Amino acid sequence: MTIFIEAGIKVLLAFVFLLVTVLLLVWAERKWVSDLQNRIGPERAGPFGILQTLADGMKLFFKESLTPTKAEFGIYIAAPVIALLPALLIFLVIPIGAPIEINGTEYTLQVVDLNIGLLYILALSSIAVYAVALAGWASGSKYPLLGSVRAAAQMISYEAAMGLALVPVVMFAGSASIATIVEGQQGTFGSFVPAWNIVLLPSFVIFLIAGFAETNRAPFDLVEAESEIVGGYHTEYSGIRFAFFFLAEYINIFNISALTVTLFLGGWGGPVPTGLPTAIQWVLPIVYFLIKTWAVVFFFVWVRATMPRMRYDQLMSFGWKRLIPVSLVWIMLCAVALGFRNFGAPWS
Amino acid sequence: MSEVIVFVIFAAVALVGAISMVSARNPVYSAMGLLSTMFSLAVLYVVLDAHLVAAVQVIIYAGAVMTLFLFVIMLIGVDKADAYGRQVPAQRIMTFVVAIGFFAAIALAARSAWITGSGAFGDPEMNGTIEAVSDELFGTWTIVFLSTVMLLTIAAVGTIALAYFGAEVEDEEALL
């Protein structure tokens, strides 16, 4: 029974953490983008406008949720929920800190460590496609439909690249469990370079690019290209239903950043001096994790403020003709390298 | 006890999904019914400690196959209602016979193995399905596995070749 109580508390904490993160993330993005574009950005609600997201959220909550006449009602209201669920669930397998020990019991700072962790993430991100496809179709309107067809094609294409980019990580870690992958990165090369998986550079780059496409962010935001198809799949959504899509998108950005850190940048790893009070030893890994993740988040925002949107055919040919072949070749190279390491040279 | 509760809930969801899949008038709702059935099956696999099978179930069936179905349904349009009147001769009688046979088969199977009990729910000792499956797949059955890979590749390459070169010939004829 304790296992269920522990899991329940962790799930609750994780959701609160995610919601607070999204509040900060939306504000931070608006501030960063406005700085990059030489504007002031939100400044009225709270100090530095930090409560702006909260105000917007309240506004969305009290606004009327319109339903188009041609909408397919059941699926129309189910789509925002389907968008939010995978976003919340993916975060549950990401460890945000080193395991801590209280009264002789070890608690991991992730809700659950699955043996199939990476596959779980891939499975859930494939569910996210449904939200976009169904939202566009159920709106009964042409811009959402165009946006959702684009989205489905884009997410399926880049999911393949993302899955292939993760294969070398699993090969070198020898496990698909997220906790094991993070622990495998805690050592150092030559006692000063951290042994992060970023040495698998092609995988890292492909994963990051595919992450941009999966979260429908610039330069791959064709799904909601304002200049062409209004808002894309969520054009017909308003009020709290739109807020769900918005929330899901920003949780996904944080998830992808946290995953990038977890899989390639050493997760919660970092120098923890011995001899410090226990509390600081618990908190330091969390701080390292958050610093790294927010750095990746900043990179996401930076790219959005810098890069123009790609054309749709460029997007598709880049995914299928560049990313996937490159990741396949890279997997083969990794397999050869592992073969040398494990069995020695074939001619010796 | 908890696995029984989870089993009952998701078995019910799977059945409701299956029924709504055949009874829904709108193909998109049918697709959703099938999706919920597949998802509940994945949950049932988790209850049986077959985590890898559950993940593969979601990735392949929910992620790939059903997305494709949905894509096709959305692209060809669902406004045209199918002709429900068109029937195979003696369809109802045949359906009845097949259903009786199916339930008889289930009853026969259930006589020998109803609920045989499972390992403890969430037993960490059972958390090795990836390793176990890959040992079998890449150890015992390597040749069979690689032959399957070859078969699938040949099928994919053949499809592309047929579609691609066929279109080219058609274009030439159109030019002539």
Short mmCIF file of C-alpha atoms in Angstrom, two decimals:
data_model
loop_
_atom_site.label_atom_id
_atom_site.label_comp_id
_atom_site.label_asym_id
_atom_site.label_seq_id
_atom_site.Cartn_x
_atom_site.Cartn_y
_atom_site.Cartn_z
CA MET A 1 0.00 0.00 0.00
CA THR A 2 2.86 2.40 0.81
CA ILE A 3 4.05 2.11 -2.79
CA PHE A 4 0.72 3.53 -3.98
CA ILE A 5 0.78 6.35 -1.42
CA GLU A 6 4.34 7.24 -2.37
CA ALA A 7 3.46 7.19 -6.07
CA GLY A 8 0.36 9.31 -5.47
CA ILE A 9 2.30 11.98 -3.58
CA LYS A 10 4.96 12.02 -6.26
CA VAL A 11 2.39 12.35 -9.07
CA LEU A 12 0.76 15.25 -7.26
CA LEU A 13 4.10 16.98 -6.69
CA ALA A 14 5.09 16.40 -10.32
CA PHE A 15 1.89 18.01 -11.59
CA VAL A 16 2.27 21.02 -9.30
CA PHE A 17 5.88 21.33 -10.41
CA LEU A 18 4.86 21.20 -14.07
CA LEU A 19 2.13 23.82 -13.68
CA VAL A 20 4.43 26.24 -11.85
CA THR A 21 7.10 25.58 -14.49
CA VAL A 22 4.67 26.40 -17.29
CA LEU A 23 3.69 29.66 -15.59
CA LEU A 24 7.35 30.65 -15.45
CA LEU A 25 8.11 29.26 -18.90
CA VAL A 26 5.47 31.28 -20.73
CA TRP A 27 6.54 34.43 -18.92
CA ALA A 28 10.23 33.72 -19.55
CA GLU A 29 9.63 33.06 -23.22
CA ARG A 30 7.75 36.32 -23.68
CA LYS A 31 10.46 38.21 -21.82
CA TRP A 32 13.32 36.58 -23.72
CA VAL A 33 11.69 37.01 -27.10
CA SER A 34 10.91 40.64 -26.34
CA ASP A 35 14.51 41.22 -25.28
CA LEU A 36 15.76 39.57 -28.47
CA GLN A 37 13.41 41.73 -30.52
CA ASN A 38 14.22 44.95 -28.66
CA ARG A 39 10.81 45.23 -27.01
CA ILE A 40 9.84 45.52 -23.36
CA GLY A 41 7.46 42.58 -23.08
CA PRO A 42 4.99 41.95 -20.25
CA GLU A 43 5.61 44.32 -17.33
CA ARG A 44 2.26 45.22 -15.74
CA ALA A 45 1.12 42.19 -13.75
CA GLY A 46 3.40 41.74 -10.76
CA PRO A 47 7.12 42.54 -10.61
CA PHE A 48 8.64 42.25 -14.12
CA GLY A 49 5.23 41.09 -15.34
CA ILE A 50 5.80 37.68 -13.77
CA LEU A 51 2.10 37.25 -12.99
CA GLN A 52 1.11 37.89 -16.62
CA THR A 53 0.68 34.16 -17.37
CA LEU A 54 -1.51 33.75 -14.31
CA ALA A 55 -3.67 36.66 -15.46
CA ASP A 56 -3.94 35.22 -18.96
CA GLY A 57 -4.78 31.82 -17.53
CA MET A 58 -7.57 33.29 -15.39
CA LYS A 59 -8.88 35.16 -18.41
CA LEU A 60 -8.96 31.98 -20.51
CA PHE A 61 -10.64 30.12 -17.68
CA PHE A 62 -13.53 32.58 -17.52
CA LYS A 63 -13.94 33.10 -21.24
CA GLU A 64 -16.73 31.40 -23.14
CA SER A 65 -15.77 28.14 -24.85
CA LEU A 66 -17.20 28.46 -28.34
CA THR A 67 -18.22 25.41 -30.33
CA PRO A 68 -18.50 25.69 -34.12
CA THR A 69 -21.81 24.51 -35.58
CA LYS A 70 -20.12 21.96 -37.80
CA ALA A 71 -17.97 20.59 -34.99
CA GLU A 72 -18.12 16.91 -34.05
CA PHE A 73 -18.82 17.65 -30.40
CA GLY A 74 -17.58 14.54 -28.57
CA ILE A 75 -14.21 14.44 -30.26
CA TYR A 76 -14.02 18.24 -30.27
CA ILE A 77 -13.98 18.39 -26.47
CA ALA A 78 -11.91 15.21 -26.08
CA ALA A 79 -8.99 16.49 -28.16
CA PRO A 80 -7.64 19.06 -25.64
CA VAL A 81 -7.64 16.42 -22.92
CA ILE A 82 -5.84 13.96 -25.20
CA ALA A 83 -3.27 16.70 -25.83
CA LEU A 84 -2.65 17.31 -22.15
CA LEU A 85 -2.46 13.71 -20.91
CA PRO A 86 0.72 12.52 -22.70
CA ALA A 87 2.45 15.79 -21.80
CA LEU A 88 1.75 15.21 -18.11
CA LEU A 89 2.55 11.50 -18.25
CA ILE A 90 5.92 11.81 -20.01
CA PHE A 91 7.33 13.91 -17.18
CA LEU A 92 6.66 11.11 -14.68
CA VAL A 93 9.68 9.06 -15.81
CA ILE A 94 12.20 11.90 -15.77
CA PRO A 95 14.43 11.99 -12.67
CA ILE A 96 14.87 15.57 -11.46
CA GLY A 97 17.46 14.82 -8.79
CA ALA A 98 19.70 12.20 -7.25
CA PRO A 99 17.98 9.56 -5.08
CA ILE A 100 17.67 10.75 -1.48
CA GLU A 101 17.69 8.66 1.67
CA ILE A 102 15.35 9.38 4.57
CA ASN A 103 15.40 7.10 7.64
CA GLY A 104 17.18 4.37 5.70
CA THR A 105 14.62 4.30 2.89
CA GLU A 106 15.78 5.44 -0.53
CA TYR A 107 13.43 7.70 -2.47
CA THR A 108 14.04 8.39 -6.13
CA LEU A 109 13.19 11.86 -7.39
CA GLN A 110 11.22 10.51 -10.33
CA VAL A 111 7.70 9.18 -10.02
CA VAL A 112 8.56 5.79 -11.44
CA ASP A 113 11.62 4.22 -13.02
CA LEU A 114 10.36 2.06 -15.84
CA ASN A 115 12.43 -0.68 -17.36
CA ILE A 116 10.99 0.44 -20.70
CA GLY A 117 11.41 4.16 -19.93
CA LEU A 118 12.45 5.32 -23.38
CA LEU A 119 9.84 3.21 -25.15
CA TYR A 120 7.23 4.62 -22.77
CA ILE A 121 8.19 8.13 -23.81
CA LEU A 122 8.06 7.23 -27.51
CA ALA A 123 4.69 5.54 -27.05
CA LEU A 124 3.20 8.57 -25.32
CA SER A 125 4.56 11.02 -27.85
CA SER A 126 2.91 8.94 -30.56
CA ILE A 127 -0.39 9.42 -28.70
CA ALA A 128 0.09 13.19 -28.83
CA VAL A 129 -0.44 13.06 -32.60
CA TYR A 130 -4.07 12.12 -32.03
CA ALA A 131 -4.86 15.31 -30.19
CA VAL A 132 -3.74 17.44 -33.09
CA ALA A 133 -5.29 15.26 -35.78
CA LEU A 134 -8.63 14.93 -33.97
CA ALA A 135 -8.80 18.59 -32.97
CA GLY A 136 -8.35 19.67 -36.56
CA TRP A 137 -10.82 17.19 -37.94
CA ALA A 138 -13.49 17.68 -35.28
CA SER A 139 -13.49 21.47 -35.65
CA GLY A 140 -15.32 21.06 -38.96
CA SER A 141 -13.42 23.92 -40.52
CA LYS A 142 -10.81 24.04 -43.23
CA TYR A 143 -7.80 25.76 -41.67
CA PRO A 144 -7.76 23.44 -38.66
CA LEU A 145 -8.04 20.44 -40.98
CA LEU A 146 -5.09 21.64 -43.07
CA GLY A 147 -3.10 22.26 -39.91
CA SER A 148 -3.89 18.88 -38.46
CA VAL A 149 -3.01 16.98 -41.64
CA ARG A 150 0.31 18.80 -41.70
CA ALA A 151 0.81 18.11 -38.02
CA ALA A 152 0.11 14.41 -38.29
CA ALA A 153 2.54 14.01 -41.20
CA GLN A 154 5.19 16.09 -39.47
CA MET A 155 4.95 14.41 -36.08
CA ILE A 156 5.00 10.91 -37.55
CA SER A 157 8.04 11.73 -39.70
CA TYR A 158 10.08 13.30 -36.95
CA GLU A 159 9.06 10.68 -34.41
CA ALA A 160 10.92 8.14 -36.54
CA ALA A 161 14.04 10.32 -36.49
CA MET A 162 13.69 10.83 -32.75
CA GLY A 163 13.36 7.13 -32.06
CA LEU A 164 16.42 6.38 -34.19
CA ALA A 165 18.42 9.08 -32.41
CA LEU A 166 17.73 7.35 -29.10
CA VAL A 167 19.04 3.96 -30.25
CA PRO A 168 22.77 4.77 -29.75
CA VAL A 169 21.98 6.08 -26.26
CA VAL A 170 20.33 2.78 -25.36
CA MET A 171 23.17 0.84 -26.98
CA PHE A 172 25.86 2.58 -24.94
CA ALA A 173 23.88 2.68 -21.70
CA GLY A 174 22.84 -0.95 -22.10
CA SER A 175 19.38 -0.15 -20.77
CA ALA A 176 16.22 1.69 -21.70
CA SER A 177 15.60 2.72 -18.10
CA ILE A 178 16.00 6.48 -17.66
CA ALA A 179 17.56 6.21 -14.19
CA THR A 180 20.22 3.80 -15.48
CA ILE A 181 21.00 6.09 -18.42
CA VAL A 182 21.51 9.04 -16.07
CA GLU A 183 23.66 7.02 -13.67
CA GLY A 184 25.79 5.87 -16.61
CA GLN A 185 26.69 9.51 -17.29
CA GLN A 186 27.92 10.32 -13.78
CA GLY A 187 31.59 9.42 -14.29
CA THR A 188 34.28 11.49 -16.01
CA PHE A 189 36.62 11.03 -18.97
CA GLY A 190 40.20 11.67 -17.86
CA SER A 191 38.90 12.80 -14.44
CA PHE A 192 37.74 16.26 -15.56
CA VAL A 193 35.47 16.01 -18.64
CA PRO A 194 32.02 14.81 -17.50
CA ALA A 195 31.05 11.53 -19.18
CA TRP A 196 27.87 12.89 -20.70
CA ASN A 197 26.20 11.25 -23.65
CA ILE A 198 26.75 14.44 -25.63
CA VAL A 199 29.78 12.63 -27.03
CA LEU A 200 27.15 10.91 -29.20
CA LEU A 201 26.93 14.27 -30.97
CA PRO A 202 24.93 13.24 -34.08
CA SER A 203 22.31 11.63 -31.86
CA PHE A 204 22.14 14.75 -29.72
CA VAL A 205 21.67 17.06 -32.70
CA ILE A 206 19.09 14.82 -34.36
CA PHE A 207 17.18 14.44 -31.10
CA LEU A 208 17.12 18.18 -30.57
CA ILE A 209 15.94 18.90 -34.13
CA ALA A 210 13.29 16.20 -33.89
CA GLY A 211 12.31 17.68 -30.52
CA PHE A 212 11.66 21.03 -32.17
CA ALA A 213 9.47 19.31 -34.75
CA GLU A 214 7.63 17.19 -32.17
CA THR A 215 6.71 20.23 -30.09
CA ASN A 216 5.70 22.15 -33.23
CA ARG A 217 8.10 24.97 -32.46
CA ALA A 218 9.80 27.35 -34.85
CA PRO A 219 11.36 26.72 -37.33
CA PHE A 220 8.98 23.75 -37.65
CA ASP A 221 5.77 25.47 -36.57
CA LEU A 222 3.98 24.88 -39.86
CA VAL A 223 1.24 23.23 -37.85
CA GLU A 224 0.13 26.62 -36.58
CA ALA A 225 1.64 28.85 -39.23
CA GLU A 226 -0.26 32.07 -38.55
CA SER A 227 0.50 33.61 -41.92
CA GLU A 228 -0.99 30.67 -43.81
CA ILE A 229 -3.59 28.80 -41.77
CA VAL A 230 -4.54 31.16 -38.94
CA GLY A 231 -3.87 29.11 -35.78
CA GLY A 232 -3.77 25.67 -37.35
CA TYR A 233 -5.49 22.87 -35.49
CA HIS A 234 -6.61 25.06 -32.55
CA THR A 235 -8.13 27.88 -34.61
CA GLU A 236 -11.67 27.04 -33.48
CA TYR A 237 -10.80 26.54 -29.83
CA SER A 238 -11.29 29.22 -27.21
CA GLY A 239 -11.45 29.59 -23.46
CA ILE A 240 -10.36 26.73 -21.22
CA ARG A 241 -10.15 24.27 -24.14
CA PHE A 242 -7.57 26.45 -25.84
CA ALA A 243 -5.78 26.77 -22.51
CA PHE A 244 -5.39 22.98 -22.47
CA PHE A 245 -3.63 23.00 -25.84
CA PHE A 246 -1.46 25.89 -24.71
CA LEU A 247 -0.57 24.14 -21.47
CA ALA A 248 0.23 20.91 -23.33
CA GLU A 249 2.51 22.71 -25.77
CA TYR A 250 4.54 24.37 -23.04
CA ILE A 251 4.72 21.25 -20.89
CA ASN A 252 6.00 19.45 -23.98
CA ILE A 253 8.73 22.05 -24.45
CA PHE A 254 9.82 21.57 -20.87
CA ASN A 255 9.62 17.78 -21.26
CA ILE A 256 11.78 17.75 -24.37
CA SER A 257 14.32 20.02 -22.67
CA ALA A 258 14.34 17.87 -19.56
CA LEU A 259 14.71 14.75 -21.72
CA THR A 260 17.60 16.29 -23.66
CA VAL A 261 19.32 17.03 -20.37
CA THR A 262 18.53 13.59 -18.98
CA LEU A 263 19.67 11.61 -22.00
CA PHE A 264 22.59 13.67 -23.28
CA LEU A 265 23.68 16.24 -20.71
CA GLY A 266 24.14 14.10 -17.62
CA GLY A 267 20.72 14.64 -16.04
CA TRP A 268 21.08 15.76 -12.43
CA GLY A 269 24.83 15.13 -12.49
CA GLY A 270 27.29 17.77 -11.40
CA PRO A 271 29.98 18.35 -8.81
CA VAL A 272 28.61 17.76 -5.31
CA PRO A 273 31.38 18.40 -2.75
CA THR A 274 31.42 15.97 0.15
CA GLY A 275 31.11 17.30 3.67
CA LEU A 276 28.20 19.60 2.99
CA PRO A 277 25.00 19.33 5.05
CA THR A 278 22.70 16.56 3.80
CA ALA A 279 19.99 18.98 2.73
CA ILE A 280 22.35 20.80 0.39
CA GLN A 281 23.56 17.49 -1.01
CA TRP A 282 19.94 16.68 -1.86
CA VAL A 283 19.19 20.06 -3.37
CA LEU A 284 22.34 20.51 -5.47
CA PRO A 285 21.50 17.82 -8.08
CA ILE A 286 18.02 19.32 -8.48
CA VAL A 287 19.61 22.75 -9.00
CA TYR A 288 21.99 21.31 -11.62
CA PHE A 289 19.09 19.64 -13.39
CA LEU A 290 17.03 22.82 -13.42
CA ILE A 291 19.93 24.99 -14.62
CA LYS A 292 20.68 22.64 -17.52
CA THR A 293 17.01 22.26 -18.44
CA TRP A 294 16.38 26.00 -18.45
CA ALA A 295 19.47 26.45 -20.60
CA VAL A 296 17.95 24.09 -23.18
CA VAL A 297 14.60 25.90 -22.82
CA PHE A 298 16.39 29.16 -23.51
CA PHE A 299 17.89 27.56 -26.62
CA PHE A 300 14.34 26.68 -27.78
CA VAL A 301 13.21 30.28 -27.32
CA TRP A 302 16.36 31.66 -28.92
CA VAL A 303 15.82 29.52 -32.02
CA ARG A 304 12.21 30.64 -32.19
CA ALA A 305 13.23 34.28 -32.10
CA THR A 306 15.96 33.77 -34.68
CA MET A 307 14.94 31.24 -37.32
CA PRO A 308 12.36 31.81 -40.07
CA ARG A 309 9.74 29.13 -40.67
CA MET A 310 10.65 26.36 -43.11
CA ARG A 311 8.55 25.53 -46.13
CA TYR A 312 6.49 22.37 -45.85
CA ASP A 313 8.32 20.40 -48.57
CA GLN A 314 11.65 21.46 -47.04
CA LEU A 315 10.47 20.14 -43.69
CA MET A 316 9.44 16.76 -45.09
CA SER A 317 12.53 16.23 -47.25
CA PHE A 318 14.78 17.32 -44.38
CA GLY A 319 13.16 14.77 -42.09
CA TRP A 320 13.08 11.82 -44.45
CA LYS A 321 16.08 12.44 -46.68
CA ARG A 322 18.57 13.90 -44.20
CA LEU A 323 17.78 13.10 -40.57
CA ILE A 324 16.65 9.48 -40.93
CA PRO A 325 19.51 8.30 -43.23
CA VAL A 326 22.08 10.10 -41.08
CA SER A 327 20.73 8.51 -37.92
CA LEU A 328 20.72 5.06 -39.55
CA VAL A 329 24.37 5.42 -40.59
CA TRP A 330 25.22 6.72 -37.11
CA ILE A 331 23.55 3.70 -35.49
CA MET A 332 25.67 1.40 -37.66
CA LEU A 333 28.86 3.28 -36.71
CA CYS A 334 27.92 3.01 -33.03
CA ALA A 335 27.28 -0.70 -33.42
CA VAL A 336 30.71 -1.16 -35.01
CA ALA A 337 32.35 0.86 -32.22
CA LEU A 338 30.57 -1.22 -29.58
CA GLY A 339 31.62 -4.39 -31.38
CA PHE A 340 35.25 -3.30 -31.23
CA ARG A 341 34.92 -2.42 -27.55
CA ASN A 342 33.22 -5.64 -26.52
CA PHE A 343 34.86 -8.25 -28.77
CA GLY A 344 38.10 -6.58 -29.88
CA ALA A 345 39.16 -6.09 -33.47
CA PRO A 346 37.95 -8.92 -35.75
CA TRP A 347 41.46 -9.45 -37.18
CA SER A 348 43.24 -9.78 -33.85
CA MET B 1 -6.09 -7.64 -5.54
CA SER B 2 -5.15 -4.45 -7.32
CA GLU B 3 -4.42 -6.34 -10.55
CA VAL B 4 -7.94 -7.77 -10.51
CA ILE B 5 -9.45 -4.28 -10.18
CA VAL B 6 -7.29 -2.94 -13.02
CA PHE B 7 -8.13 -5.99 -15.12
CA VAL B 8 -11.89 -5.60 -14.63
CA ILE B 9 -11.84 -1.88 -15.46
CA PHE B 10 -9.74 -2.17 -18.58
CA ALA B 11 -11.34 -5.38 -19.81
CA ALA B 12 -14.64 -3.50 -19.67
CA VAL B 13 -13.11 -0.54 -21.53
CA ALA B 14 -11.70 -2.91 -24.14
CA LEU B 15 -15.11 -4.53 -24.67
CA VAL B 16 -16.93 -1.19 -24.87
CA GLY B 17 -14.33 0.02 -27.35
CA ALA B 18 -14.72 -3.11 -29.45
CA ILE B 19 -18.52 -2.82 -29.51
CA SER B 20 -18.43 0.88 -30.35
CA MET B 21 -15.95 0.13 -33.10
CA VAL B 22 -18.45 -2.03 -34.98
CA SER B 23 -21.58 -0.12 -34.00
CA ALA B 24 -20.50 3.52 -34.51
CA ARG B 25 -21.95 5.16 -37.61
CA ASN B 26 -19.08 7.59 -37.99
CA PRO B 27 -15.78 5.94 -39.01
CA VAL B 28 -13.77 8.33 -36.84
CA TYR B 29 -15.67 7.14 -33.76
CA SER B 30 -15.01 3.55 -34.90
CA ALA B 31 -11.32 4.35 -35.06
CA MET B 32 -11.50 5.84 -31.56
CA GLY B 33 -13.22 2.70 -30.30
CA LEU B 34 -10.50 0.51 -31.77
CA LEU B 35 -7.89 2.82 -30.28
CA SER B 36 -9.34 2.54 -26.78
CA THR B 37 -9.45 -1.25 -27.15
CA MET B 38 -5.78 -1.33 -28.13
CA PHE B 39 -4.89 0.96 -25.28
CA SER B 40 -6.73 -1.19 -22.75
CA LEU B 41 -4.95 -4.24 -24.11
CA ALA B 42 -1.66 -2.44 -23.45
CA VAL B 43 -2.75 -1.84 -19.86
CA LEU B 44 -3.66 -5.52 -19.53
CA TYR B 45 -0.17 -6.44 -20.76
CA VAL B 46 1.29 -4.20 -18.07
CA VAL B 47 -0.80 -6.02 -15.47
CA LEU B 48 0.70 -9.25 -16.80
CA ASP B 49 4.20 -7.76 -16.31
CA ALA B 50 4.78 -7.80 -20.07
CA HIS B 51 5.98 -4.21 -20.17
CA LEU B 52 7.79 -4.42 -23.47
CA VAL B 53 4.76 -5.92 -25.21
CA ALA B 54 2.61 -3.12 -23.78
CA ALA B 55 4.97 -0.42 -25.06
CA VAL B 56 5.19 -2.07 -28.46
CA GLN B 57 1.41 -2.40 -28.56
CA VAL B 58 1.01 1.33 -28.03
CA ILE B 59 3.85 2.38 -30.36
CA ILE B 60 2.90 0.09 -33.24
CA TYR B 61 -0.88 -0.20 -33.05
CA ALA B 62 -1.96 3.03 -31.38
CA GLY B 63 0.92 5.11 -32.69
CA ALA B 64 1.42 3.89 -36.23
CA VAL B 65 -1.45 1.73 -37.48
CA MET B 66 -4.33 3.72 -36.02
CA THR B 67 -2.80 7.05 -37.03
CA LEU B 68 -2.66 5.71 -40.57
CA PHE B 69 -6.31 4.59 -40.37
CA LEU B 70 -7.36 7.97 -39.04
CA PHE B 71 -5.36 9.75 -41.70
CA VAL B 72 -7.04 7.76 -44.45
CA ILE B 73 -10.50 8.27 -42.96
CA MET B 74 -9.91 12.01 -42.64
CA LEU B 75 -8.51 12.33 -46.14
CA ILE B 76 -11.20 10.39 -48.01
CA GLY B 77 -13.90 12.16 -46.03
CA VAL B 78 -16.50 10.61 -43.79
CA ASP B 79 -19.57 12.49 -44.96
CA LYS B 80 -20.58 9.75 -47.35
CA ALA B 81 -22.45 7.17 -45.32
CA ASP B 82 -21.64 3.59 -46.23
CA ALA B 83 -24.34 1.51 -47.84
CA TYR B 84 -25.63 -0.38 -44.82
CA GLY B 85 -28.23 -2.24 -46.88
CA ARG B 86 -25.71 -4.19 -48.90
CA GLN B 87 -25.35 -7.65 -47.41
CA VAL B 88 -23.79 -10.97 -48.18
CA PRO B 89 -26.52 -13.66 -48.69
CA ALA B 90 -27.58 -15.24 -45.38
CA GLN B 91 -25.30 -12.83 -43.52
CA ARG B 92 -27.21 -12.91 -40.26
CA ILE B 93 -27.31 -16.70 -40.06
CA MET B 94 -23.62 -16.95 -40.87
CA THR B 95 -22.75 -14.31 -38.28
CA PHE B 96 -24.78 -16.23 -35.70
CA VAL B 97 -23.00 -19.50 -36.48
CA VAL B 98 -19.56 -17.88 -36.34
CA ALA B 99 -20.40 -16.14 -33.05
CA ILE B 100 -21.60 -19.43 -31.50
CA GLY B 101 -18.40 -21.11 -32.66
CA PHE B 102 -16.29 -18.33 -31.23
CA PHE B 103 -17.93 -18.46 -27.82
CA ALA B 104 -17.65 -22.26 -27.83
CA ALA B 105 -13.92 -21.91 -28.48
CA ILE B 106 -13.59 -19.44 -25.61
CA ALA B 107 -15.50 -21.76 -23.30
CA LEU B 108 -13.25 -24.67 -24.30
CA ALA B 109 -10.13 -22.63 -23.66
CA ALA B 110 -11.51 -21.31 -20.39
CA ARG B 111 -12.12 -24.85 -19.12
CA SER B 112 -8.41 -25.58 -19.09
CA ALA B 113 -7.05 -22.17 -18.13
CA TRP B 114 -9.41 -19.68 -16.54
CA ILE B 115 -7.48 -17.57 -14.08
CA THR B 116 -4.19 -19.23 -13.32
CA GLY B 117 -2.93 -16.41 -11.14
CA SER B 118 -0.02 -14.14 -11.94
CA GLY B 119 3.15 -12.95 -10.32
CA ALA B 120 2.92 -10.16 -7.77
CA PHE B 121 1.82 -6.90 -9.38
CA GLY B 122 4.84 -4.72 -10.03
CA ASP B 123 7.28 -7.37 -8.90
CA PRO B 124 10.76 -5.94 -9.57
CA GLU B 125 12.06 -9.41 -10.38
CA MET B 126 9.83 -9.46 -13.45
CA ASN B 127 11.14 -6.11 -14.67
CA GLY B 128 13.42 -7.67 -17.25
CA THR B 129 11.22 -8.11 -20.24
CA ILE B 130 13.40 -6.12 -22.64
CA GLU B 131 16.46 -8.15 -21.72
CA ALA B 132 14.61 -11.46 -21.89
CA VAL B 133 12.99 -10.69 -25.24
CA SER B 134 16.19 -9.39 -26.81
CA ASP B 135 18.14 -12.43 -25.57
CA GLU B 136 15.66 -14.69 -27.33
CA LEU B 137 15.38 -12.50 -30.43
CA PHE B 138 19.07 -11.83 -31.01
CA GLY B 139 20.39 -15.02 -29.45
CA THR B 140 18.19 -18.04 -30.10
CA TRP B 141 16.28 -16.75 -33.09
CA THR B 142 18.81 -14.48 -34.83
CA ILE B 143 18.50 -16.12 -38.25
CA VAL B 144 14.69 -16.16 -38.15
CA PHE B 145 14.64 -12.54 -37.01
CA LEU B 146 16.97 -11.42 -39.76
CA SER B 147 14.98 -13.37 -42.37
CA THR B 148 11.84 -11.51 -41.23
CA VAL B 149 13.72 -8.24 -41.56
CA MET B 150 14.73 -9.22 -45.09
CA LEU B 151 11.14 -10.18 -45.98
CA LEU B 152 9.76 -6.86 -44.78
CA THR B 153 12.49 -4.90 -46.55
CA ILE B 154 11.84 -6.79 -49.78
CA ALA B 155 8.13 -6.03 -49.49
CA ALA B 156 8.76 -2.33 -48.90
CA VAL B 157 11.30 -2.03 -51.72
CA GLY B 158 8.98 -3.99 -54.02
CA THR B 159 6.07 -1.66 -53.27
CA ILE B 160 8.17 1.41 -53.99
CA ALA B 161 9.53 -0.15 -57.18
CA LEU B 162 6.06 -1.12 -58.44
CA ALA B 163 4.53 2.27 -57.63
CA TYR B 164 7.47 4.26 -58.93
CA PHE B 165 8.16 2.46 -62.19
CA GLY B 166 4.49 1.93 -62.87
CA ALA B 167 3.89 5.67 -62.71
CA GLU B 168 6.80 6.29 -65.05
CA VAL B 169 5.40 3.93 -67.70
CA GLU B 170 1.98 5.55 -67.41
CA ASP B 171 3.53 8.97 -67.92
CA GLU B 172 5.28 7.73 -71.06
CA GLU B 173 2.03 6.37 -72.43
CA ALA B 174 0.37 9.67 -71.65
CA LEU B 175 3.15 11.42 -73.50
CA LEU B 176 2.74 9.15 -76.51
#
